Coordinates of C-alpha atoms in Angstrom, one line a residue:
V10 CA 5.6 9.3 10.9
R11 CA 2.1 8.3 11.8
A12 CA 2.0 4.7 13.0
V13 CA -1.1 2.6 12.3
V14 CA -1.1 -0.9 13.7
T15 CA -3.6 -3.5 12.7
E16 CA -4.2 -6.7 14.6
R17 CA -5.9 -10.0 13.8
S18 CA -8.8 -10.1 16.2
P19 CA -12.6 -9.6 16.0
G20 CA -13.8 -6.0 16.1
R21 CA -10.5 -4.5 14.9
T22 CA -10.4 -1.8 12.2
R23 CA -9.3 -2.8 8.7
F24 CA -7.6 0.0 6.8
G25 CA -7.5 0.9 3.1
V26 CA -5.4 3.2 1.0
R27 CA -5.5 4.4 -2.6
I28 CA -2.5 3.2 -4.6
A29 CA -2.3 4.7 -8.1
G30 CA -6.0 5.6 -7.8
V31 CA -7.0 2.1 -6.9
P32 CA -8.8 1.6 -3.6
V33 CA -6.9 -1.2 -1.8
A34 CA -8.1 -2.9 1.4
L35 CA -5.0 -3.8 3.4
P36 CA -4.7 -7.2 5.1
E37 CA -5.3 -7.3 8.9
G38 CA -2.2 -7.9 11.0
L39 CA 0.3 -5.7 9.2
Q40 CA 2.3 -3.0 10.9
L41 CA 1.7 0.2 9.0
A42 CA 3.4 3.6 9.1
Y43 CA 2.4 6.5 7.0
L44 CA 4.9 9.2 5.9
E45 CA 2.9 12.2 4.7
R46 CA 5.8 13.8 2.9
G47 CA 8.5 11.3 3.6
P48 CA 12.0 12.1 2.3
V49 CA 13.0 9.5 -0.3
L50 CA 16.5 9.4 -1.6
P51 CA 17.2 8.2 -5.2
L52 CA 18.7 4.7 -5.7
P53 CA 20.7 4.8 -8.9
G54 CA 20.6 1.5 -10.9
A55 CA 17.4 0.3 -9.2
P56 CA 14.6 -1.3 -11.2
A57 CA 12.2 1.2 -12.8
A58 CA 9.5 0.8 -10.2
V59 CA 11.8 1.8 -7.3
V60 CA 11.6 5.4 -6.3
G61 CA 14.4 5.2 -3.8
L62 CA 15.1 4.7 -0.1
A63 CA 13.4 6.1 3.0
Q64 CA 14.6 5.8 6.5
V65 CA 12.1 4.7 9.0
H66 CA 13.0 4.2 12.7
S67 CA 16.7 4.0 11.7
H68 CA 16.1 1.4 9.0
P69 CA 16.4 1.9 5.3
V70 CA 13.2 1.0 3.4
V71 CA 12.9 0.5 -0.4
V72 CA 10.1 2.6 -1.7
V73 CA 8.3 1.5 -4.9
D74 CA 5.7 3.2 -7.0
P75 CA 3.0 0.6 -8.1
G76 CA 1.6 3.3 -10.4
G77 CA 4.5 2.9 -12.7
G78 CA 6.1 6.3 -12.1
G79 CA 9.1 4.8 -10.4
G80 CA 12.2 6.9 -11.2
G81 CA 9.9 9.5 -12.8
I82 CA 8.8 10.7 -9.4
V83 CA 11.0 13.4 -8.0
A84 CA 12.7 11.5 -5.2
S85 CA 12.4 14.2 -2.6
R86 CA 9.1 14.0 -0.7
C87 CA 6.1 11.9 -1.5
A88 CA 3.3 10.1 0.5
V89 CA 4.6 6.7 1.5
L90 CA 3.0 3.8 3.3
V91 CA 5.5 1.6 5.0
V92 CA 4.3 -2.0 5.6
G93 CA 5.8 -4.7 7.7
E94 CA 8.3 -4.9 10.5
A95 CA 11.8 -3.3 10.4
A96 CA 13.9 -5.9 8.6
D97 CA 11.1 -6.9 6.2
A98 CA 9.5 -3.5 5.7
A99 CA 8.6 -2.1 2.3
G100 CA 7.4 1.3 1.2
L101 CA 4.7 2.1 -1.3
V102 CA 3.9 5.5 -2.9
V103 CA 0.3 6.1 -2.0
D104 CA -2.3 8.8 -2.9
G105 CA -3.0 9.7 0.8
P106 CA -3.2 8.3 4.3
P107 CA -4.8 5.0 5.2
V108 CA -8.5 5.2 6.2
A109 CA -10.6 3.0 8.4
L110 CA -12.9 0.8 6.3
A111 CA -16.5 0.0 6.6
L112 CA -16.9 -2.9 4.1
G113 CA -20.1 -4.1 2.6
A114 CA -20.9 -7.2 0.5
P115 CA -18.4 -9.2 -1.5
L116 CA -18.6 -8.6 -5.3
P117 CA -17.4 -11.8 -6.9
G118 CA -16.9 -11.7 -10.6
R119 CA -16.1 -8.0 -10.7
A120 CA -13.3 -7.2 -13.2
A121 CA -10.2 -5.6 -11.7
P122 CA -9.4 -2.0 -12.7
A123 CA -6.7 -1.6 -15.3
C124 CA -3.5 -0.8 -13.5
A125 CA 0.1 -2.0 -13.4
F126 CA -0.7 -4.4 -10.6
E127 CA -4.2 -5.6 -11.6
A128 CA -3.1 -9.3 -11.7
L129 CA -2.6 -9.1 -7.9
L130 CA -6.0 -7.6 -7.1
T131 CA -8.4 -10.1 -5.5
D132 CA -11.6 -10.3 -3.5
P133 CA -13.5 -7.1 -4.4
V134 CA -15.8 -5.8 -1.7
A135 CA -18.3 -2.9 -1.8
D136 CA -17.8 0.0 0.6
A137 CA -20.6 0.1 3.1
G138 CA -21.0 3.9 2.8
E139 CA -20.3 4.7 -0.8
A140 CA -22.3 2.7 -3.3
D141 CA -19.9 3.0 -6.3
L142 CA -16.7 2.4 -4.3
V143 CA -15.1 -1.0 -4.5
W144 CA -12.1 -2.0 -2.3
W145 CA -9.6 -4.6 -3.7
S146 CA -7.4 -6.9 -1.6
V147 CA -3.7 -7.0 -2.4
H148 CA -0.8 -8.0 -0.2
P149 CA 1.4 -4.9 -0.2
I150 CA 4.6 -6.7 0.6
E151 CA 4.1 -9.2 -2.2
L152 CA 3.3 -6.2 -4.5
C153 CA 6.6 -4.6 -3.5
R154 CA 8.6 -7.8 -4.0
R155 CA 7.3 -8.3 -7.5
L156 CA 8.0 -4.7 -8.5
V157 CA 11.5 -4.7 -7.1
A158 CA 12.2 -8.0 -8.9
G159 CA 11.3 -6.2 -12.1
G160 CA 8.7 -8.6 -13.1
P161 CA 5.0 -7.9 -13.9
A162 CA 3.0 -7.3 -10.8

């Protein structure tokens, strides 16, 4: 488990991660832990987006796949980003570890990429280093809640 903690204060690093191929800028102030190949146990009868349960610091965490794979992922080992504090933590299947962001200018009016959670993507911002890269804001805990509830994200 690699822990990454963000804080709400000037000069702090903001992190981003790719979820189902979509670059997502994570909100500041979230506690983050990255499981590179975290063991995830199947959860029979769970909604389609739920991959299973992971154990993080002795707490069970529901892991969801915003990319829509859900139960299709072999629930053994996958990259998981755990967000939030113990009792409220949620896990997301991600494409790789979080990265420190260098954000550029806001891109108002930019159309969100087509994905299972496009309705939750807001506030597109250019990457300061890569001209064609756009980071999208989404609150990961809200994304998990919607997917676990079985509704559209």
